[in-house]
PDB file of N, CA and C in Angstrom:
ATOM      1  N   MET A1439      19.083  10.775 -13.222  1.00  0.00           N
ATOM      2  CA  MET A1439      18.229  10.088 -11.756  1.00  0.00           C
ATOM      3  C   MET A1439      18.652  10.866 -10.539  1.00  0.00           C
ATOM      4  N   THR A1440      17.604  11.077  -9.762  1.00  0.00           N
ATOM      5  CA  THR A1440      18.040  11.762  -8.387  1.00  0.00           C
ATOM      6  C   THR A1440      18.351  10.228  -7.020  1.00  0.00           C
ATOM      7  N   ARG A1441      19.516  10.849  -6.643  1.00  0.00           N
ATOM      8  CA  ARG A1441      19.865   9.784  -5.691  1.00  0.00           C
ATOM      9  C   ARG A1441      20.171  10.498  -4.223  1.00  0.00           C
ATOM     10  N   VAL A1442      19.664   9.809  -3.370  1.00  0.00           N
ATOM     11  CA  VAL A1442      19.371  10.555  -2.141  1.00  0.00           C
ATOM     12  C   VAL A1442      20.325   9.445  -1.192  1.00  0.00           C
ATOM     13  N   TYR A1443      21.503   9.950  -0.701  1.00  0.00           N
ATOM     14  CA  TYR A1443      22.251   9.527   0.125  1.00  0.00           C
ATOM     15  C   TYR A1443      21.806   9.365   1.901  1.00  0.00           C
ATOM     16  N   PHE A1444      21.327   8.732   2.463  1.00  0.00           N
ATOM     17  CA  PHE A1444      20.925   8.859   4.157  1.00  0.00           C
ATOM     18  C   PHE A1444      22.465   8.554   4.934  1.00  0.00           C
ATOM     19  N   VAL A1445      22.741   9.531   5.824  1.00  0.00           N
ATOM     20  CA  VAL A1445      23.830   9.179   6.710  1.00  0.00           C
ATOM     21  C   VAL A1445      23.176   9.456   8.327  1.00  0.00           C
ATOM     22  N   ARG A1446      23.622   8.280   9.068  1.00  0.00           N
ATOM     23  CA  ARG A1446      22.968   8.570  10.238  1.00  0.00           C
ATOM     24  C   ARG A1446      24.169   9.180  10.863  1.00  0.00           C
ATOM     25  N   HIS A1447      23.955   9.895  12.374  1.00  0.00           N
ATOM     26  CA  HIS A1447      24.727  10.773  12.933  1.00  0.00           C
ATOM     27  C   HIS A1447      25.871   9.491  13.476  1.00  0.00           C
ATOM     28  N   ALA A1448      27.133  10.118  13.428  1.00  0.00           N
ATOM     29  CA  ALA A1448      28.177   9.423  13.972  1.00  0.00           C
ATOM     30  C   ALA A1448      28.162   9.219  15.702  1.00  0.00           C
ATOM     31  N   GLN A1449      28.738   8.580  16.326  1.00  0.00           N
ATOM     32  CA  GLN A1449      28.820   8.139  17.692  1.00  0.00           C
ATOM     33  C   GLN A1449      28.660   9.909  18.686  1.00  0.00           C
ATOM     34  N   PRO A1450      27.603   9.634  19.277  1.00  0.00           N
ATOM     35  CA  PRO A1450      27.578  11.175  20.115  1.00  0.00           C
ATOM     36  C   PRO A1450      27.830  10.593  21.528  1.00  0.00           C
ATOM     37  N   GLU A1451      28.238  11.831  22.413  1.00  0.00           N
ATOM     38  CA  GLU A1451      28.760  11.628  23.800  1.00  0.00           C
ATOM     39  C   GLU A1451      27.560  11.227  24.366  1.00  0.00           C
ATOM     40  N   HIS A1452      27.432   9.912  25.051  1.00  0.00           N
ATOM     41  CA  HIS A1452      26.076   9.543  25.616  1.00  0.00           C
ATOM     42  C   HIS A1452      25.761   9.940  27.117  1.00  0.00           C
ATOM     43  N   ASP A1453      26.742  10.335  27.563  1.00  0.00           N
ATOM     44  CA  ASP A1453      26.824  11.459  28.734  1.00  0.00           C
ATOM     45  C   ASP A1453      26.303  12.503  28.944  1.00  0.00           C
ATOM     46  N   TRP A1454      26.266  13.169  27.723  1.00  0.00           N
ATOM     47  CA  TRP A1454      25.856  14.614  27.627  1.00  0.00           C
ATOM     48  C   TRP A1454      24.262  14.928  28.147  1.00  0.00           C
ATOM     49  N   LYS A1455      24.040  15.564  28.873  1.00  0.00           N
ATOM     50  CA  LYS A1455      22.345  15.787  29.287  1.00  0.00           C
ATOM     51  C   LYS A1455      21.506  16.176  28.284  1.00  0.00           C
ATOM     52  N   GLU A1456      21.970  17.101  27.561  1.00  0.00           N
ATOM     53  CA  GLU A1456      20.931  17.858  26.590  1.00  0.00           C
ATOM     54  C   GLU A1456      21.203  17.394  25.284  1.00  0.00           C
ATOM     55  N   ASP A1457      19.980  16.491  25.051  1.00  0.00           N
ATOM     56  CA  ASP A1457      19.888  15.884  23.698  1.00  0.00           C
ATOM     57  C   ASP A1457      20.351  16.416  22.338  1.00  0.00           C
ATOM     58  N   ARG A1458      19.720  17.591  22.133  1.00  0.00           N
ATOM     59  CA  ARG A1458      19.901  18.463  20.958  1.00  0.00           C
ATOM     60  C   ARG A1458      21.460  18.959  21.189  1.00  0.00           C
ATOM     61  N   THR A1459      21.860  19.168  21.927  1.00  0.00           N
ATOM     62  CA  THR A1459      23.451  19.797  21.703  1.00  0.00           C
ATOM     63  C   THR A1459      24.294  18.913  22.340  1.00  0.00           C
ATOM     64  N   ARG A1460      24.169  17.344  21.997  1.00  0.00           N
ATOM     65  CA  ARG A1460      25.174  16.395  22.140  1.00  0.00           C
ATOM     66  C   ARG A1460      26.088  16.195  21.208  1.00  0.00           C
ATOM     67  N   PRO A1461      27.331  16.463  21.754  1.00  0.00           N
ATOM     68  CA  PRO A1461      28.381  16.546  20.679  1.00  0.00           C
ATOM     69  C   PRO A1461      28.695  14.887  20.299  1.00  0.00           C
ATOM     70  N   LEU A1462      29.755  14.824  19.237  1.00  0.00           N
ATOM     71  CA  LEU A1462      30.270  14.016  18.868  1.00  0.00           C
ATOM     72  C   LEU A1462      31.361  13.250  19.585  1.00  0.00           C
ATOM     73  N   THR A1463      31.700  12.068  19.898  1.00  0.00           N
ATOM     74  CA  THR A1463      32.891  11.538  20.505  1.00  0.00           C
ATOM     75  C   THR A1463      33.793  11.697  19.290  1.00  0.00           C
ATOM     76  N   GLU A1464      35.477  11.339  20.056  1.00  0.00           N
ATOM     77  CA  GLU A1464      36.681  11.552  18.999  1.00  0.00           C
ATOM     78  C   GLU A1464      36.190  10.642  17.995  1.00  0.00           C
ATOM     79  N   GLU A1465      35.630   9.019  18.413  1.00  0.00           N
ATOM     80  CA  GLU A1465      35.392   8.091  17.055  1.00  0.00           C
ATOM     81  C   GLU A1465      34.439   8.728  16.440  1.00  0.00           C
ATOM     82  N   GLY A1466      33.197   9.326  16.817  1.00  0.00           N
ATOM     83  CA  GLY A1466      32.239   9.866  16.071  1.00  0.00           C
ATOM     84  C   GLY A1466      32.940  10.944  14.829  1.00  0.00           C
ATOM     85  N   LYS A1467      34.080  11.757  15.609  1.00  0.00           N
ATOM     86  CA  LYS A1467      34.491  12.593  14.629  1.00  0.00           C
ATOM     87  C   LYS A1467      35.373  12.035  13.758  1.00  0.00           C
ATOM     88  N   LYS A1468      36.133  11.009  14.094  1.00  0.00           N
ATOM     89  CA  LYS A1468      36.831  10.044  13.051  1.00  0.00           C
ATOM     90  C   LYS A1468      35.741   9.531  11.953  1.00  0.00           C
ATOM     91  N   ASP A1469      34.745   9.085  12.695  1.00  0.00           N
ATOM     92  CA  ASP A1469      33.913   8.744  11.698  1.00  0.00           C
ATOM     93  C   ASP A1469      33.102   9.553  10.534  1.00  0.00           C
ATOM     94  N   SER A1470      33.282  10.594  11.016  1.00  0.00           N
ATOM     95  CA  SER A1470      32.504  11.768  10.251  1.00  0.00           C
ATOM     96  C   SER A1470      33.722  11.963   8.944  1.00  0.00           C
ATOM     97  N   ALA A1471      34.860  11.780   9.135  1.00  0.00           N
ATOM     98  CA  ALA A1471      35.549  11.906   7.852  1.00  0.00           C
ATOM     99  C   ALA A1471      35.600  10.782   7.235  1.00  0.00           C
ATOM    100  N   ILE A1472      34.856   9.421   7.498  1.00  0.00           N
ATOM    101  CA  ILE A1472      34.872   8.374   6.482  1.00  0.00           C
ATOM    102  C   ILE A1472      33.567   8.825   5.513  1.00  0.00           C
ATOM    103  N   VAL A1473      32.681   9.593   6.269  1.00  0.00           N
ATOM    104  CA  VAL A1473      31.279  10.046   5.261  1.00  0.00           C
ATOM    105  C   VAL A1473      31.833  10.745   4.454  1.00  0.00           C
ATOM    106  N   LEU A1474      32.651  11.752   4.656  1.00  0.00           N
ATOM    107  CA  LEU A1474      33.484  12.600   3.549  1.00  0.00           C
ATOM    108  C   LEU A1474      34.371  11.898   2.662  1.00  0.00           C
ATOM    109  N   GLU A1475      34.869  10.893   2.694  1.00  0.00           N
ATOM    110  CA  GLU A1475      35.597   9.708   2.092  1.00  0.00           C
ATOM    111  C   GLU A1475      34.717   9.097   1.085  1.00  0.00           C
ATOM    112  N   PHE A1476      33.633   8.657   1.689  1.00  0.00           N
ATOM    113  CA  PHE A1476      32.615   7.973   1.003  1.00  0.00           C
ATOM    114  C   PHE A1476      31.693   9.003  -0.401  1.00  0.00           C
ATOM    115  N   LEU A1477      31.476  10.220  -0.097  1.00  0.00           N
ATOM    116  CA  LEU A1477      30.717  11.001  -0.688  1.00  0.00           C
ATOM    117  C   LEU A1477      31.596  11.923  -1.574  1.00  0.00           C
ATOM    118  N   LYS A1478      32.950  12.160  -1.482  1.00  0.00           N
ATOM    119  CA  LYS A1478      33.389  13.158  -2.092  1.00  0.00           C
ATOM    120  C   LYS A1478      33.600  12.704  -3.301  1.00  0.00           C
ATOM    121  N   ASP A1479      33.656  11.801  -4.182  1.00  0.00           N
ATOM    122  CA  ASP A1479      33.235  11.512  -5.414  1.00  0.00           C
ATOM    123  C   ASP A1479      32.037  11.731  -6.138  1.00  0.00           C
ATOM    124  N   LYS A1480      31.004  11.871  -5.267  1.00  0.00           N
ATOM    125  CA  LYS A1480      29.539  11.947  -5.768  1.00  0.00           C
ATOM    126  C   LYS A1480      29.398  13.400  -6.159  1.00  0.00           C
ATOM    127  N   LYS A1481      28.098  13.304  -6.893  1.00  0.00           N
ATOM    128  CA  LYS A1481      27.358  14.607  -6.905  1.00  0.00           C
ATOM    129  C   LYS A1481      26.685  15.030  -6.067  1.00  0.00           C
ATOM    130  N   ILE A1482      26.389  16.132  -5.367  1.00  0.00           N
ATOM    131  CA  ILE A1482      26.015  16.362  -4.100  1.00  0.00           C
ATOM    132  C   ILE A1482      25.523  17.750  -4.228  1.00  0.00           C
ATOM    133  N   ASP A1483      24.256  18.016  -4.285  1.00  0.00           N
ATOM    134  CA  ASP A1483      23.318  19.306  -4.393  1.00  0.00           C
ATOM    135  C   ASP A1483      23.130  20.011  -2.888  1.00  0.00           C
ATOM    136  N   GLU A1484      22.799  19.054  -2.103  1.00  0.00           N
ATOM    137  CA  GLU A1484      22.295  19.840  -0.855  1.00  0.00           C
ATOM    138  C   GLU A1484      22.365  18.909   0.235  1.00  0.00           C
ATOM    139  N   PHE A1485      22.430  19.310   1.208  1.00  0.00           N
ATOM    140  CA  PHE A1485      22.346  18.603   2.677  1.00  0.00           C
ATOM    141  C   PHE A1485      21.550  18.965   3.563  1.00  0.00           C
ATOM    142  N   TYR A1486      20.678  18.151   3.980  1.00  0.00           N
ATOM    143  CA  TYR A1486      19.296  18.337   4.754  1.00  0.00           C
ATOM    144  C   TYR A1486      19.659  17.526   5.855  1.00  0.00           C
ATOM    145  N   CYS A1487      19.515  18.001   7.527  1.00  0.00           N
ATOM    146  CA  CYS A1487      19.872  17.727   8.191  1.00  0.00           C
ATOM    147  C   CYS A1487      18.768  17.864   9.374  1.00  0.00           C
ATOM    148  N   SER A1488      18.948  17.091  10.564  1.00  0.00           N
ATOM    149  CA  SER A1488      18.230  17.423  11.683  1.00  0.00           C
ATOM    150  C   SER A1488      18.687  18.455  12.381  1.00  0.00           C
ATOM    151  N   PRO A1489      18.471  19.353  13.198  1.00  0.00           N
ATOM    152  CA  PRO A1489      18.850  20.501  13.909  1.00  0.00           C
ATOM    153  C   PRO A1489      19.680  19.717  15.075  1.00  0.00           C
ATOM    154  N   TYR A1490      19.813  18.564  15.153  1.00  0.00           N
ATOM    155  CA  TYR A1490      20.953  18.298  16.405  1.00  0.00           C
ATOM    156  C   TYR A1490      22.215  18.257  16.078  1.00  0.00           C
ATOM    157  N   LYS A1491      23.129  18.567  16.947  1.00  0.00           N
ATOM    158  CA  LYS A1491      24.248  18.890  16.767  1.00  0.00           C
ATOM    159  C   LYS A1491      25.238  17.868  16.220  1.00  0.00           C
ATOM    160  N   ARG A1492      24.704  16.672  16.836  1.00  0.00           N
ATOM    161  CA  ARG A1492      25.686  15.445  16.590  1.00  0.00           C
ATOM    162  C   ARG A1492      25.465  15.167  15.103  1.00  0.00           C
ATOM    163  N   SER A1493      24.200  15.325  14.493  1.00  0.00           N
ATOM    164  CA  SER A1493      23.799  15.101  13.206  1.00  0.00           C
ATOM    165  C   SER A1493      24.397  16.056  11.834  1.00  0.00           C
ATOM    166  N   MET A1494      24.375  17.644  12.789  1.00  0.00           N
ATOM    167  CA  MET A1494      25.186  18.451  11.618  1.00  0.00           C
ATOM    168  C   MET A1494      26.791  18.177  11.779  1.00  0.00           C
ATOM    169  N   ASP A1495      27.144  17.867  12.779  1.00  0.00           N
ATOM    170  CA  ASP A1495      28.450  17.510  12.869  1.00  0.00           C
ATOM    171  C   ASP A1495      29.108  16.379  12.053  1.00  0.00           C
ATOM    172  N   THR A1496      28.167  15.783  12.270  1.00  0.00           N
ATOM    173  CA  THR A1496      28.659  14.469  11.017  1.00  0.00           C
ATOM    174  C   THR A1496      28.767  14.500   9.671  1.00  0.00           C
ATOM    175  N   ILE A1497      28.071  15.744   9.200  1.00  0.00           N
ATOM    176  CA  ILE A1497      28.188  15.936   7.853  1.00  0.00           C
ATOM    177  C   ILE A1497      28.795  17.355   7.558  1.00  0.00           C
ATOM    178  N   ALA A1498      29.155  18.092   8.601  1.00  0.00           N
ATOM    179  CA  ALA A1498      29.904  19.417   8.395  1.00  0.00           C
ATOM    180  C   ALA A1498      31.166  19.444   7.577  1.00  0.00           C
ATOM    181  N   GLU A1499      32.143  18.246   7.894  1.00  0.00           N
ATOM    182  CA  GLU A1499      33.259  18.505   6.864  1.00  0.00           C
ATOM    183  C   GLU A1499      32.895  18.052   5.552  1.00  0.00           C
ATOM    184  N   THR A1500      31.737  17.317   5.298  1.00  0.00           N
ATOM    185  CA  THR A1500      31.271  16.848   3.696  1.00  0.00           C
ATOM    186  C   THR A1500      30.675  18.324   3.138  1.00  0.00           C
ATOM    187  N   ALA A1501      30.104  18.767   3.884  1.00  0.00           N
ATOM    188  CA  ALA A1501      29.256  19.985   3.644  1.00  0.00           C
ATOM    189  C   ALA A1501      30.342  21.037   2.894  1.00  0.00           C
ATOM    190  N   ASP A1502      31.557  20.883   3.873  1.00  0.00           N
ATOM    191  CA  ASP A1502      32.547  22.179   3.758  1.00  0.00           C
ATOM    192  C   ASP A1502      33.157  22.097   2.354  1.00  0.00           C
ATOM    193  N   PHE A1503      33.669  20.481   2.144  1.00  0.00           N
ATOM    194  CA  PHE A1503      34.261  19.965   0.818  1.00  0.00           C
ATOM    195  C   PHE A1503      33.284  20.493  -0.239  1.00  0.00           C
ATOM    196  N   PHE A1504      32.130  20.332   0.012  1.00  0.00           N
ATOM    197  CA  PHE A1504      31.143  20.826  -1.779  1.00  0.00           C
ATOM    198  C   PHE A1504      31.085  22.099  -1.471  1.00  0.00           C
ATOM    199  N   THR A1505      31.429  22.987  -0.536  1.00  0.00           N
ATOM    200  CA  THR A1505      31.035  24.407  -0.269  1.00  0.00           C
ATOM    201  C   THR A1505      29.207  24.686  -0.395  1.00  0.00           C
ATOM    202  N   LYS A1506      28.927  23.849   0.546  1.00  0.00           N
ATOM    203  CA  LYS A1506      27.486  23.748   0.670  1.00  0.00           C
ATOM    204  C   LYS A1506      26.779  24.234   1.894  1.00  0.00           C
ATOM    205  N   GLU A1507      25.809  24.707   1.990  1.00  0.00           N
ATOM    206  CA  GLU A1507      25.217  25.080   3.572  1.00  0.00           C
ATOM    207  C   GLU A1507      24.522  23.583   4.049  1.00  0.00           C
ATOM    208  N   ILE A1508      24.387  23.533   5.026  1.00  0.00           N
ATOM    209  CA  ILE A1508      23.290  22.541   5.949  1.00  0.00           C
ATOM    210  C   ILE A1508      22.253  22.850   6.036  1.00  0.00           C
ATOM    211  N   ILE A1509      21.179  22.296   5.346  1.00  0.00           N
ATOM    212  CA  ILE A1509      19.644  22.888   5.494  1.00  0.00           C
ATOM    213  C   ILE A1509      19.123  22.056   6.682  1.00  0.00           C
ATOM    214  N   THR A1510      18.868  22.795   7.722  1.00  0.00           N
ATOM    215  CA  THR A1510      18.326  22.057   8.821  1.00  0.00           C
ATOM    216  C   THR A1510      16.489  22.007   8.529  1.00  0.00           C
ATOM    217  N   ASP A1511      16.194  20.843   9.245  1.00  0.00           N
ATOM    218  CA  ASP A1511      14.660  20.751   9.100  1.00  0.00           C
ATOM    219  C   ASP A1511      14.329  20.017  10.429  1.00  0.00           C
ATOM    220  N   GLU A1512      13.172  20.479  11.288  1.00  0.00           N
ATOM    221  CA  GLU A1512      12.588  20.111  12.082  1.00  0.00           C
ATOM    222  C   GLU A1512      11.993  18.695  11.987  1.00  0.00           C
ATOM    223  N   ARG A1513      11.479  18.392  11.008  1.00  0.00           N
ATOM    224  CA  ARG A1513      10.926  17.428  10.716  1.00  0.00           C
ATOM    225  C   ARG A1513      11.828  16.114  10.843  1.00  0.00           C
ATOM    226  N   LEU A1514      13.029  16.428  10.647  1.00  0.00           N
ATOM    227  CA  LEU A1514      13.981  15.405  10.412  1.00  0.00           C
ATOM    228  C   LEU A1514      14.736  14.942  11.849  1.00  0.00           C
ATOM    229  N   ARG A1515      14.031  15.738  12.753  1.00  0.00           N
ATOM    230  CA  ARG A1515      14.654  15.375  14.273  1.00  0.00           C
ATOM    231  C   ARG A1515      14.206  13.893  14.865  1.00  0.00           C
ATOM    232  N   GLU A1516      15.045  13.846  16.030  1.00  0.00           N
ATOM    233  CA  GLU A1516      14.992  12.728  16.756  1.00  0.00           C
ATOM    234  C   GLU A1516      14.219  12.894  17.876  1.00  0.00           C
ATOM    235  N   ARG A1517      13.411  11.622  18.447  1.00  0.00           N
ATOM    236  CA  ARG A1517      13.026  11.639  19.557  1.00  0.00           C
ATOM    237  C   ARG A1517      12.085  12.798  20.112  1.00  0.00           C
ATOM    238  N   GLU A1518      11.213  12.837  19.346  1.00  0.00           N
ATOM    239  CA  GLU A1518      10.395  14.270  19.993  1.00  0.00           C
ATOM    240  C   GLU A1518       8.721  13.742  19.423  1.00  0.00           C
ATOM    241  N   LYS A1519       7.714  14.321  20.181  1.00  0.00           N
ATOM    242  CA  LYS A1519       6.541  13.977  19.753  1.00  0.00           C
ATOM    243  C   LYS A1519       6.018  14.288  18.596  1.00  0.00           C
ATOM    244  N   GLY A1520       5.246  13.567  17.809  1.00  0.00           N
ATOM    245  CA  GLY A1520       5.042  13.948  16.318  1.00  0.00           C
ATOM    246  C   GLY A1520       3.852  12.581  15.722  1.00  0.00           C
ATOM    247  N   LEU A1521       3.504  12.910  14.829  1.00  0.00           N
ATOM    248  CA  LEU A1521       2.913  11.415  13.931  1.00  0.00           C
ATOM    249  C   LEU A1521       3.812  10.299  14.042  1.00  0.00           C
ATOM    250  N   VAL A1522       3.565   9.180  14.542  1.00  0.00           N
ATOM    251  CA  VAL A1522       4.277   8.364  14.588  1.00  0.00           C
ATOM    252  C   VAL A1522       3.931   7.504  13.461  1.00  0.00           C
ATOM    253  N   LEU A1523       4.700   7.260  12.061  1.00  0.00           N
ATOM    254  CA  LEU A1523       4.431   6.288  11.155  1.00  0.00           C
ATOM    255  C   LEU A1523       4.908   5.026  11.302  1.00  0.00           C
ATOM    256  N   SER A1524       3.783   4.054  10.678  1.00  0.00           N
ATOM    257  CA  SER A1524       4.381   2.642  10.767  1.00  0.00           C
ATOM    258  C   SER A1524       5.516   2.395  10.266  1.00  0.00           C
ATOM    259  N   SER A1525       6.135   1.451  10.770  1.00  0.00           N
ATOM    260  CA  SER A1525       7.689   1.053  10.448  1.00  0.00           C
ATOM    261  C   SER A1525       7.436   0.126   8.907  1.00  0.00           C
ATOM    262  N   PHE A1526       6.234   0.021   8.939  1.00  0.00           N
ATOM    263  CA  PHE A1526       5.921  -0.556   7.330  1.00  0.00           C
ATOM    264  C   PHE A1526       5.821   0.278   6.431  1.00  0.00           C
ATOM    265  N   MET A1527       5.646   1.541   6.315  1.00  0.00           N
ATOM    266  CA  MET A1527       5.887   2.275   5.471  1.00  0.00           C
ATOM    267  C   MET A1527       7.461   2.322   4.708  1.00  0.00           C
ATOM    268  N   PRO A1528       7.203   2.033   3.541  1.00  0.00           N
ATOM    269  CA  PRO A1528       8.358   2.315   2.908  1.00  0.00           C
ATOM    270  C   PRO A1528       9.222   3.504   3.055  1.00  0.00           C
ATOM    271  N   GLN A1529      10.389   3.517   2.993  1.00  0.00           N
ATOM    272  CA  GLN A1529      11.367   4.504   3.584  1.00  0.00           C
ATOM    273  C   GLN A1529      11.341   5.878   2.669  1.00  0.00           C
ATOM    274  N   HIS A1530      11.318   5.202   1.333  1.00  0.00           N
ATOM    275  CA  HIS A1530      11.207   6.039   0.225  1.00  0.00           C
ATOM    276  C   HIS A1530       9.781   7.003   0.185  1.00  0.00           C
ATOM    277  N   HIS A1531       8.842   6.552   0.778  1.00  0.00           N
ATOM    278  CA  HIS A1531       7.585   7.088   0.670  1.00  0.00           C
ATOM    279  C   HIS A1531       7.476   7.941   1.960  1.00  0.00           C
ATOM    280  N   TYR A1532       8.055   7.576   3.023  1.00  0.00           N
ATOM    281  CA  TYR A1532       8.721   8.494   4.281  1.00  0.00           C
ATOM    282  C   TYR A1532       9.163   9.477   3.764  1.00  0.00           C
ATOM    283  N   ILE A1533      10.193   9.672   3.448  1.00  0.00           N
ATOM    284  CA  ILE A1533      11.254  10.757   2.944  1.00  0.00           C
ATOM    285  C   ILE A1533      10.461  11.668   1.972  1.00  0.00           C
ATOM    286  N   HIS A1534       9.539  11.198   0.963  1.00  0.00           N
ATOM    287  CA  HIS A1534       8.645  11.731  -0.209  1.00  0.00           C
ATOM    288  C   HIS A1534       7.892  12.566   1.005  1.00  0.00           C
ATOM    289  N   HIS A1535       7.144  11.785   1.962  1.00  0.00           N
ATOM    290  CA  HIS A1535       6.218  12.586   2.702  1.00  0.00           C
ATOM    291  C   HIS A1535       6.808  13.678   3.683  1.00  0.00           C
ATOM    292  N   VAL A1536       8.000  13.745   4.078  1.00  0.00           N
ATOM    293  CA  VAL A1536       8.774  14.890   4.620  1.00  0.00           C
ATOM    294  C   VAL A1536       9.118  15.845   4.168  1.00  0.00           C
ATOM    295  N   LEU A1537       9.694  15.684   3.009  1.00  0.00           N
ATOM    296  CA  LEU A1537      10.083  16.414   1.840  1.00  0.00           C
ATOM    297  C   LEU A1537       9.141  17.541   1.352  1.00  0.00           C
ATOM    298  N   LYS A1538       8.108  17.029   0.848  1.00  0.00           N
ATOM    299  CA  LYS A1538       6.929  17.697   0.049  1.00  0.00           C
ATOM    300  C   LYS A1538       5.780  17.833   0.955  1.00  0.00           C
ATOM    301  N   ASN A1539       5.626  17.442   2.017  1.00  0.00           N
ATOM    302  CA  ASN A1539       4.722  17.495   2.878  1.00  0.00           C
ATOM    303  C   ASN A1539       4.785  18.676   4.125  1.00  0.00           C
ATOM    304  N   LYS A1540       5.140  19.916   3.765  1.00  0.00           N
ATOM    305  CA  LYS A1540       5.425  20.997   4.865  1.00  0.00           C
ATOM    306  C   LYS A1540       4.803  21.079   5.847  1.00  0.00           C
ATOM    307  N   ALA A1541       3.585  20.711   6.204  1.00  0.00           N
ATOM    308  CA  ALA A1541       2.626  20.886   7.038  1.00  0.00           C
ATOM    309  C   ALA A1541       2.803  19.629   8.241  1.00  0.00           C
ATOM    310  N   SER A1542       3.459  18.612   7.676  1.00  0.00           N
ATOM    311  CA  SER A1542       3.453  17.205   8.634  1.00  0.00           C
ATOM    312  C   SER A1542       4.394  17.211   9.586  1.00  0.00           C
ATOM    313  N   ASP A1543       4.314  16.649  10.776  1.00  0.00           N
ATOM    314  CA  ASP A1543       5.252  16.286  11.686  1.00  0.00           C
ATOM    315  C   ASP A1543       5.179  14.867  11.820  1.00  0.00           C
ATOM    316  N   ALA A1544       6.250  14.429  11.193  1.00  0.00           N
ATOM    317  CA  ALA A1544       6.328  12.740  11.034  1.00  0.00           C
ATOM    318  C   ALA A1544       7.661  12.628  11.254  1.00  0.00           C
ATOM    319  N   ARG A1545       7.941  10.970  11.758  1.00  0.00           N
ATOM    320  CA  ARG A1545       8.730  10.368  12.105  1.00  0.00           C
ATOM    321  C   ARG A1545       8.463   8.926  12.056  1.00  0.00           C
ATOM    322  N   TYR A1546       9.497   8.292  12.014  1.00  0.00           N
ATOM    323  CA  TYR A1546       9.071   6.626  12.070  1.00  0.00           C
ATOM    324  C   TYR A1546       9.162   6.155  13.705  1.00  0.00           C
ATOM    325  N   SER A1547       8.520   5.499  13.967  1.00  0.00           N
ATOM    326  CA  SER A1547       8.197   4.814  15.561  1.00  0.00           C
ATOM    327  C   SER A1547       9.541   4.659  16.142  1.00  0.00           C
ATOM    328  N   ASP A1548      10.821   3.972  15.168  1.00  0.00           N
ATOM    329  CA  ASP A1548      11.652   3.802  16.427  1.00  0.00           C
ATOM    330  C   ASP A1548      12.584   5.164  16.387  1.00  0.00           C
ATOM    331  N   GLY A1549      12.131   6.243  16.145  1.00  0.00           N
ATOM    332  CA  GLY A1549      13.118   7.818  16.150  1.00  0.00           C
ATOM    333  C   GLY A1549      13.746   7.807  15.070  1.00  0.00           C
TER     334      GLY A1549
END
């Protein structure tokens, strides 16, 4: 059975002006260690992530633990223009859409 684990980025520096390069706070860095603690005994084949620094930094330690590269995908980005999908669309259908439909530009309406 395939299992997909979703990890929301840890706490970013809200005062940082550039959204894509916004780093994690010290608390966010500590929270990323919790991600590792939770996932370290799971079977992880790949790490997919938005290209945002805060998202990559949240899973970087865990990806290193598993000696895996982080695969970034623009379709997983936040707060940019694109096809807005209804919040009523089941999330597993949305993820299937993002991962399988290479030509799409999709995101949930809440970012």
